[in-house]
PDB file of C-alpha atoms in Angstrom:
ATOM      1  CA  MET A   1     -23.606  14.186  -2.301  1.00 81.00           C
ATOM      2  CA  ASP A   2     -22.075  15.155   1.047  1.00 91.00           C
ATOM      3  CA  THR A   3     -19.813  12.877   3.049  1.00 95.00           C
ATOM      4  CA  GLU A   4     -22.514  11.640   5.435  1.00 95.00           C
ATOM      5  CA  GLN A   5     -24.824  10.718   2.559  1.00 95.00           C
ATOM      6  CA  TYR A   6     -21.957   8.944   0.842  1.00 97.00           C
ATOM      7  CA  LEU A   7     -21.196   6.844   3.901  1.00 97.00           C
ATOM      8  CA  VAL A   8     -24.841   5.873   4.330  1.00 97.00           C
ATOM      9  CA  ARG A   9     -25.178   4.931   0.688  1.00 98.00           C
ATOM     10  CA  VAL A  10     -21.946   2.927   0.625  1.00 98.00           C
ATOM     11  CA  ARG A  11     -23.009   0.986   3.688  1.00 98.00           C
ATOM     12  CA  ALA A  12     -26.424   0.243   2.196  1.00 98.00           C
ATOM     13  CA  ALA A  13     -25.013  -0.719  -1.208  1.00 98.00           C
ATOM     14  CA  LEU A  14     -22.507  -3.176   0.218  1.00 98.00           C
ATOM     15  CA  GLY A  15     -24.871  -4.503   2.837  1.00 97.00           C
ATOM     16  CA  ALA A  16     -27.272  -5.506   0.073  1.00 97.00           C
ATOM     17  CA  LEU A  17     -24.526  -7.608  -1.547  1.00 98.00           C
ATOM     18  CA  ALA A  18     -23.409  -9.467   1.578  1.00 98.00           C
ATOM     19  CA  ASN A  19     -22.778 -13.149   0.905  1.00 98.00           C
ATOM     20  CA  PRO A  20     -22.030 -15.259   3.995  1.00 97.00           C
ATOM     21  CA  GLU A  21     -20.895 -18.181   1.835  1.00 97.00           C
ATOM     22  CA  LEU A  22     -18.070 -16.053   0.434  1.00 97.00           C
ATOM     23  CA  ALA A  23     -17.388 -14.203   3.668  1.00 97.00           C
ATOM     24  CA  ALA A  24     -16.005 -17.247   5.480  1.00 97.00           C
ATOM     25  CA  PRO A  25     -13.293 -18.171   2.938  1.00 97.00           C
ATOM     26  CA  MET A  26     -12.403 -14.502   2.426  1.00 97.00           C
ATOM     27  CA  ARG A  27     -11.856 -14.134   6.158  1.00 96.00           C
ATOM     28  CA  ALA A  28      -9.821 -17.331   6.246  1.00 96.00           C
ATOM     29  CA  TYR A  29      -7.635 -16.107   3.366  1.00 95.00           C
ATOM     30  CA  GLN A  30      -6.712 -13.082   5.476  1.00 94.00           C
ATOM     31  CA  ARG A  31      -5.903 -15.363   8.427  1.00 94.00           C
ATOM     32  CA  ASP A  32      -9.065 -14.395  10.317  1.00 95.00           C
ATOM     33  CA  GLN A  33      -7.810 -10.861  10.806  1.00 94.00           C
ATOM     34  CA  PHE A  34     -11.134  -9.213   9.924  1.00 97.00           C
ATOM     35  CA  PRO A  35     -14.804 -10.015   9.308  1.00 98.00           C
ATOM     36  CA  PHE A  36     -15.997  -9.822   5.701  1.00 98.00           C
ATOM     37  CA  LEU A  37     -19.316  -9.183   4.008  1.00 98.00           C
ATOM     38  CA  GLY A  38     -18.339 -11.612   1.282  1.00 98.00           C
ATOM     39  CA  ILE A  39     -18.188  -9.309  -1.759  1.00 98.00           C
ATOM     40  CA  LYS A  40     -15.670  -9.840  -4.540  1.00 98.00           C
ATOM     41  CA  THR A  41     -13.663  -6.863  -5.759  1.00 98.00           C
ATOM     42  CA  PRO A  42     -15.414  -6.340  -9.146  1.00 98.00           C
ATOM     43  CA  GLU A  43     -18.865  -6.410  -7.551  1.00 98.00           C
ATOM     44  CA  ARG A  44     -17.774  -4.106  -4.738  1.00 98.00           C
ATOM     45  CA  ARG A  45     -16.316  -1.544  -7.103  1.00 98.00           C
ATOM     46  CA  GLN A  46     -19.307  -1.739  -9.402  1.00 98.00           C
ATOM     47  CA  ALA A  47     -21.679  -1.106  -6.489  1.00 98.00           C
ATOM     48  CA  VAL A  48     -19.694   1.919  -5.336  1.00 98.00           C
ATOM     49  CA  ALA A  49     -19.390   3.291  -8.879  1.00 97.00           C
ATOM     50  CA  ALA A  50     -23.154   3.027  -9.264  1.00 97.00           C
ATOM     51  CA  LEU A  51     -23.541   5.604  -6.494  1.00 95.00           C
ATOM     52  CA  GLY A  52     -22.166   8.210  -8.893  1.00 94.00           C
ATOM     53  CA  LYS A  53     -19.013  10.276  -8.982  1.00 91.00           C
ATOM     54  CA  VAL A  54     -18.136  12.268  -5.896  1.00 92.00           C
ATOM     55  CA  ARG A  55     -15.854  15.266  -5.657  1.00 91.00           C
ATOM     56  CA  PHE A  56     -14.390  15.530  -2.194  1.00 96.00           C
ATOM     57  CA  SER A  57     -11.686  17.859  -0.981  1.00 96.00           C
ATOM     58  CA  GLY A  58      -8.569  16.321   0.513  1.00 96.00           C
ATOM     59  CA  ALA A  59      -9.906  16.872   4.023  1.00 97.00           C
ATOM     60  CA  GLU A  60     -13.267  15.334   3.106  1.00 97.00           C
ATOM     61  CA  THR A  61     -11.590  12.345   1.485  1.00 98.00           C
ATOM     62  CA  LEU A  62      -9.558  11.663   4.616  1.00 98.00           C
ATOM     63  CA  ALA A  63     -12.615  12.098   6.812  1.00 98.00           C
ATOM     64  CA  VAL A  64     -14.588   9.575   4.771  1.00 98.00           C
ATOM     65  CA  ALA A  65     -11.660   7.150   4.725  1.00 98.00           C
ATOM     66  CA  ASN A  66     -11.333   7.362   8.492  1.00 98.00           C
ATOM     67  CA  ALA A  67     -15.060   6.755   8.899  1.00 98.00           C
ATOM     68  CA  LEU A  68     -14.931   3.733   6.588  1.00 98.00           C
ATOM     69  CA  TRP A  69     -12.018   2.415   8.616  1.00 98.00           C
ATOM     70  CA  GLU A  70     -14.307   2.258  11.638  1.00 98.00           C
ATOM     71  CA  PHE A  71     -16.750  -0.138   9.948  1.00 98.00           C
ATOM     72  CA  PRO A  72     -15.975  -3.713  10.996  1.00 97.00           C
ATOM     73  CA  GLU A  73     -16.143  -5.494   7.648  1.00 98.00           C
ATOM     74  CA  ARG A  74     -12.984  -5.423   5.574  1.00 98.00           C
ATOM     75  CA  GLU A  75     -14.693  -4.395   2.342  1.00 98.00           C
ATOM     76  CA  PHE A  76     -15.207  -0.914   3.782  1.00 98.00           C
ATOM     77  CA  GLN A  77     -11.468  -0.427   4.193  1.00 98.00           C
ATOM     78  CA  TYR A  78     -11.068  -1.480   0.562  1.00 98.00           C
ATOM     79  CA  VAL A  79     -13.589   1.194  -0.430  1.00 98.00           C
ATOM     80  CA  ALA A  80     -11.565   3.718   1.586  1.00 98.00           C
ATOM     81  CA  VAL A  81      -8.316   2.805  -0.174  1.00 98.00           C
ATOM     82  CA  ASP A  82      -9.992   3.031  -3.583  1.00 98.00           C
ATOM     83  CA  LEU A  83     -11.415   6.444  -2.645  1.00 98.00           C
ATOM     84  CA  LEU A  84      -8.018   7.719  -1.538  1.00 98.00           C
ATOM     85  CA  ALA A  85      -6.447   6.455  -4.758  1.00 98.00           C
ATOM     86  CA  ARG A  86      -9.054   8.233  -6.890  1.00 96.00           C
ATOM     87  CA  HIS A  87      -8.560  11.469  -4.952  1.00 97.00           C
ATOM     88  CA  ALA A  88      -4.777  11.241  -4.583  1.00 97.00           C
ATOM     89  CA  ASN A  89      -4.318  14.401  -6.659  1.00 95.00           C
ATOM     90  CA  GLY A  90      -6.257  16.305  -4.008  1.00 96.00           C
ATOM     91  CA  LEU A  91      -3.988  15.130  -1.216  1.00 97.00           C
ATOM     92  CA  THR A  92      -0.793  16.901  -0.219  1.00 96.00           C
ATOM     93  CA  VAL A  93       2.353  16.154   1.720  1.00 97.00           C
ATOM     94  CA  ALA A  94       0.608  17.623   4.765  1.00 97.00           C
ATOM     95  CA  ASP A  95      -1.752  14.624   4.570  1.00 98.00           C
ATOM     96  CA  ILE A  96       1.028  12.017   4.803  1.00 98.00           C
ATOM     97  CA  PRO A  97       0.808  11.761   8.620  1.00 97.00           C
ATOM     98  CA  ALA A  98      -2.925  11.059   8.345  1.00 98.00           C
ATOM     99  CA  LEU A  99      -2.269   8.380   5.731  1.00 98.00           C
ATOM    100  CA  LEU A 100       0.418   6.784   7.885  1.00 98.00           C
ATOM    101  CA  ALA A 101      -2.001   6.825  10.805  1.00 98.00           C
ATOM    102  CA  LEU A 102      -4.404   4.748   8.688  1.00 98.00           C
ATOM    103  CA  VAL A 103      -1.556   2.391   7.882  1.00 98.00           C
ATOM    104  CA  GLN A 104      -1.285   1.604  11.587  1.00 98.00           C
ATOM    105  CA  ARG A 105      -4.982   0.838  12.072  1.00 98.00           C
ATOM    106  CA  LYS A 106      -6.405  -2.565  11.170  1.00 97.00           C
ATOM    107  CA  SER A 107      -3.059  -3.242   9.560  1.00 98.00           C
ATOM    108  CA  TRP A 108      -2.540  -6.060   7.121  1.00 98.00           C
ATOM    109  CA  TRP A 109      -0.859  -6.335   3.747  1.00 97.00           C
ATOM    110  CA  ASP A 110      -4.079  -5.790   1.777  1.00 97.00           C
ATOM    111  CA  SER A 111      -4.766  -2.293   3.132  1.00 98.00           C
ATOM    112  CA  VAL A 112      -1.127  -1.304   3.598  1.00 98.00           C
ATOM    113  CA  ASP A 113      -0.135  -2.060   0.014  1.00 98.00           C
ATOM    114  CA  GLY A 114      -3.021   0.006  -1.302  1.00 98.00           C
ATOM    115  CA  LEU A 115      -2.035   2.893   0.951  1.00 98.00           C
ATOM    116  CA  ALA A 116       1.585   2.584  -0.224  1.00 98.00           C
ATOM    117  CA  LYS A 117       0.427   3.487  -3.728  1.00 98.00           C
ATOM    118  CA  VAL A 118      -1.466   6.518  -2.403  1.00 98.00           C
ATOM    119  CA  VAL A 119       1.507   7.732  -0.364  1.00 98.00           C
ATOM    120  CA  GLY A 120       3.755   7.136  -3.360  1.00 98.00           C
ATOM    121  CA  ALA A 121       1.483   9.139  -5.659  1.00 98.00           C
ATOM    122  CA  VAL A 122       1.457  12.100  -3.271  1.00 98.00           C
ATOM    123  CA  ILE A 123       5.237  12.100  -2.836  1.00 98.00           C
ATOM    124  CA  HIS A 124       5.914  11.537  -6.543  1.00 97.00           C
ATOM    125  CA  ARG A 125       3.904  14.639  -7.393  1.00 96.00           C
ATOM    126  CA  ALA A 126       5.350  16.740  -4.571  1.00 96.00           C
ATOM    127  CA  ARG A 127       8.983  15.935  -5.335  1.00 94.00           C
ATOM    128  CA  VAL A 128       8.760  18.003  -8.535  1.00 90.00           C
ATOM    129  CA  GLU A 129       8.721  21.156  -6.395  1.00 90.00           C
ATOM    130  CA  ASP A 130      10.651  19.755  -3.441  1.00 93.00           C
ATOM    131  CA  PRO A 131      13.224  17.084  -4.369  1.00 89.00           C
ATOM    132  CA  GLN A 132      13.957  16.565  -0.661  1.00 93.00           C
ATOM    133  CA  ILE A 133      10.408  15.511   0.168  1.00 95.00           C
ATOM    134  CA  GLN A 134      11.328  11.829   0.163  1.00 96.00           C
ATOM    135  CA  ARG A 135      13.087  12.404   3.449  1.00 96.00           C
ATOM    136  CA  LEU A 136       9.652  11.763   4.924  1.00 96.00           C
ATOM    137  CA  MET A 137      10.135   8.168   3.882  1.00 98.00           C
ATOM    138  CA  ASP A 138      13.604   8.132   5.443  1.00 98.00           C
ATOM    139  CA  ASP A 139      11.844   8.758   8.741  1.00 97.00           C
ATOM    140  CA  ALA A 140       9.223   6.125   7.947  1.00 98.00           C
ATOM    141  CA  LEU A 141      11.948   3.542   7.365  1.00 98.00           C
ATOM    142  CA  THR A 142      13.016   3.790  11.005  1.00 97.00           C
ATOM    143  CA  HIS A 143       9.489   3.712  12.426  1.00 98.00           C
ATOM    144  CA  ASP A 144       8.662   1.198  15.152  1.00 98.00           C
ATOM    145  CA  ASN A 145       5.658  -0.043  13.179  1.00 98.00           C
ATOM    146  CA  LEU A 146       6.618  -2.645  10.572  1.00 98.00           C
ATOM    147  CA  TRP A 147       3.794  -1.586   8.262  1.00 98.00           C
ATOM    148  CA  VAL A 148       5.087   1.992   8.127  1.00 98.00           C
ATOM    149  CA  ARG A 149       8.499   0.588   7.233  1.00 98.00           C
ATOM    150  CA  ARG A 150       6.827  -1.452   4.497  1.00 98.00           C
ATOM    151  CA  ILE A 151       5.294   1.770   3.140  1.00 98.00           C
ATOM    152  CA  ALA A 152       8.771   3.297   2.937  1.00 98.00           C
ATOM    153  CA  LEU A 153      10.073   0.277   1.033  1.00 98.00           C
ATOM    154  CA  LEU A 154       7.172   0.234  -1.413  1.00 98.00           C
ATOM    155  CA  HIS A 155       6.377   3.902  -1.989  1.00 98.00           C
ATOM    156  CA  GLN A 156       8.404   4.082  -5.231  1.00 98.00           C
ATOM    157  CA  LEU A 157       6.597   1.186  -6.914  1.00 98.00           C
ATOM    158  CA  GLY A 158       5.855   2.050 -10.526  1.00 97.00           C
ATOM    159  CA  TRP A 159       8.173   5.057 -10.608  1.00 97.00           C
ATOM    160  CA  TYR A 160      10.716   3.260 -12.855  1.00 96.00           C
ATOM    161  CA  GLY A 161      12.905   5.982 -14.387  1.00 95.00           C
ATOM    162  CA  ASP A 162      11.810   8.467 -11.726  1.00 96.00           C
ATOM    163  CA  CYS A 163      12.848   6.100  -8.948  1.00 97.00           C
ATOM    164  CA  ASP A 164      15.576   7.300  -6.618  1.00 97.00           C
ATOM    165  CA  ALA A 165      17.653   4.133  -7.042  1.00 98.00           C
ATOM    166  CA  GLY A 166      20.164   5.112  -4.398  1.00 98.00           C
ATOM    167  CA  ARG A 167      17.393   5.489  -1.853  1.00 98.00           C
ATOM    168  CA  LEU A 168      15.761   2.227  -2.953  1.00 98.00           C
ATOM    169  CA  PHE A 169      18.979   0.248  -2.530  1.00 98.00           C
ATOM    170  CA  ARG A 170      19.818   1.976   0.747  1.00 98.00           C
ATOM    171  CA  TYR A 171      16.385   1.119   2.134  1.00 98.00           C
ATOM    172  CA  ALA A 172      16.749  -2.496   1.026  1.00 98.00           C
ATOM    173  CA  ALA A 173      20.185  -2.805   2.626  1.00 98.00           C
ATOM    174  CA  THR A 174      18.997  -1.130   5.829  1.00 98.00           C
ATOM    175  CA  CYS A 175      16.058  -3.508   6.246  1.00 98.00           C
ATOM    176  CA  ALA A 176      17.864  -6.623   5.016  1.00 98.00           C
ATOM    177  CA  PRO A 177      18.653  -7.892   8.560  1.00 97.00           C
ATOM    178  CA  GLU A 178      14.981  -7.896   9.541  1.00 98.00           C
ATOM    179  CA  THR A 179      13.371 -11.298   9.991  1.00 97.00           C
ATOM    180  CA  GLU A 180       9.774 -10.111   9.482  1.00 98.00           C
ATOM    181  CA  PHE A 181       8.221 -11.834   6.455  1.00 98.00           C
ATOM    182  CA  PHE A 182       6.353  -8.741   5.252  1.00 98.00           C
ATOM    183  CA  ILE A 183       9.526  -6.659   5.273  1.00 98.00           C
ATOM    184  CA  ARG A 184      11.552  -9.297   3.460  1.00 98.00           C
ATOM    185  CA  LYS A 185       8.819  -9.668   0.874  1.00 98.00           C
ATOM    186  CA  ALA A 186       8.632  -5.890   0.393  1.00 98.00           C
ATOM    187  CA  ILE A 187      12.374  -5.646  -0.189  1.00 98.00           C
ATOM    188  CA  GLY A 188      12.164  -8.217  -2.959  1.00 98.00           C
ATOM    189  CA  TRP A 189       9.046  -6.673  -4.475  1.00 98.00           C
ATOM    190  CA  ALA A 190      10.574  -3.185  -4.587  1.00 98.00           C
ATOM    191  CA  LEU A 191      13.745  -4.505  -6.218  1.00 98.00           C
ATOM    192  CA  ARG A 192      11.818  -6.617  -8.728  1.00 97.00           C
ATOM    193  CA  ASP A 193       9.717  -3.597  -9.697  1.00 98.00           C
ATOM    194  CA  TYR A 194      12.793  -1.454 -10.342  1.00 98.00           C
ATOM    195  CA  ALA A 195      14.396  -4.293 -12.302  1.00 97.00           C
ATOM    196  CA  ARG A 196      11.873  -3.594 -15.042  1.00 96.00           C
ATOM    197  CA  HIS A 197      13.688  -0.299 -15.572  1.00 97.00           C
ATOM    198  CA  ASP A 198      17.287  -1.224 -14.717  1.00 97.00           C
ATOM    199  CA  PRO A 199      17.793  -4.986 -14.412  1.00 97.00           C
ATOM    200  CA  ASP A 200      21.582  -4.736 -14.332  1.00 97.00           C
ATOM    201  CA  ALA A 201      21.529  -2.418 -11.315  1.00 97.00           C
ATOM    202  CA  VAL A 202      19.306  -4.832  -9.416  1.00 98.00           C
ATOM    203  CA  ARG A 203      21.510  -7.785 -10.340  1.00 97.00           C
ATOM    204  CA  ARG A 204      24.577  -5.938  -9.050  1.00 97.00           C
ATOM    205  CA  PHE A 205      22.855  -4.969  -5.820  1.00 98.00           C
ATOM    206  CA  VAL A 206      21.668  -8.512  -5.156  1.00 97.00           C
ATOM    207  CA  GLU A 207      25.102  -9.975  -5.837  1.00 97.00           C
ATOM    208  CA  GLU A 208      26.826  -7.428  -3.607  1.00 97.00           C
ATOM    209  CA  HIS A 209      24.344  -7.957  -0.747  1.00 97.00           C
ATOM    210  CA  ARG A 210      23.453 -11.612  -1.181  1.00 95.00           C
ATOM    211  CA  GLN A 211      24.872 -12.508   2.230  1.00 96.00           C
ATOM    212  CA  GLN A 212      22.723  -9.895   3.971  1.00 97.00           C
ATOM    213  CA  LEU A 213      19.490 -10.386   2.019  1.00 98.00           C
ATOM    214  CA  SER A 214      17.090 -13.162   2.939  1.00 98.00           C
ATOM    215  CA  GLY A 215      16.432 -15.939   0.458  1.00 97.00           C
ATOM    216  CA  LEU A 216      12.883 -14.625   0.074  1.00 98.00           C
ATOM    217  CA  SER A 217      14.100 -11.132  -0.840  1.00 98.00           C
ATOM    218  CA  VAL A 218      16.574 -12.537  -3.355  1.00 97.00           C
ATOM    219  CA  ARG A 219      13.998 -14.819  -4.989  1.00 96.00           C
ATOM    220  CA  GLU A 220      11.511 -11.978  -5.312  1.00 96.00           C
ATOM    221  CA  ALA A 221      14.091  -9.545  -6.652  1.00 97.00           C
ATOM    222  CA  MET A 222      15.431 -11.991  -9.239  1.00 96.00           C
ATOM    223  CA  LYS A 223      12.081 -13.498 -10.188  1.00 91.00           C
ATOM    224  CA  HIS A 224      12.180 -12.247 -13.784  1.00 82.00           C
ATOM    225  CA  LEU A 225      15.935 -11.847 -14.143  1.00 87.00           C
ATOM    226  CA  GLY A 226      16.962 -15.484 -14.191  1.00 75.00           C
ATOM    227  CA  GLY A 227      19.211 -17.125 -11.687  1.00 60.00           C
ATOM    228  CA  VAL A 228      18.876 -17.123  -7.907  1.00 60.00           C
TER     229      VAL A 228
END
């Protein structure tokens, strides 16, 4: 199946499942940011899986994702993120700018957090050959776009023992003064995730930076550690 056929078939498959009764509350849940077809995640993924496996190159995957991003209904962006996640092994560091460009289009936490996992997977694999590759995220942390900064904060989610703890804590401290909810939440989430690997290190960081961190970041970071 070529990319054009795939796009046509995805659009037809999801269009057949459109449910206006679900679309309204789904749109409301995302603060009326985007229109929805009204398809729940399991049904959406099942419909796409039923189209059969596809094997796209990295360039083809990005092209399809960009095309899906142009469709108005939010479910198509979810399909794009799922596609990128499945094909993450075919993406390279050279594709990071294209991924960050997607981050800045139709931006909201639901798409951005999915893309953070894709960016993280690409960098995690690449750092084996180039330990300095995470400097790309150093640049992202100073980006004007808050969602790109959120990517930088979240890109090490799930790395645990492979996490560059020094970079994680430096990013958290750097962004601590920000008042943006989605940045404060990301700081706490990133710290809480690493606490599964090294809870004592997270406790120490929170105690040392409690005056700089927002209450939200502290609560999120300490959620499973006891004591706020």
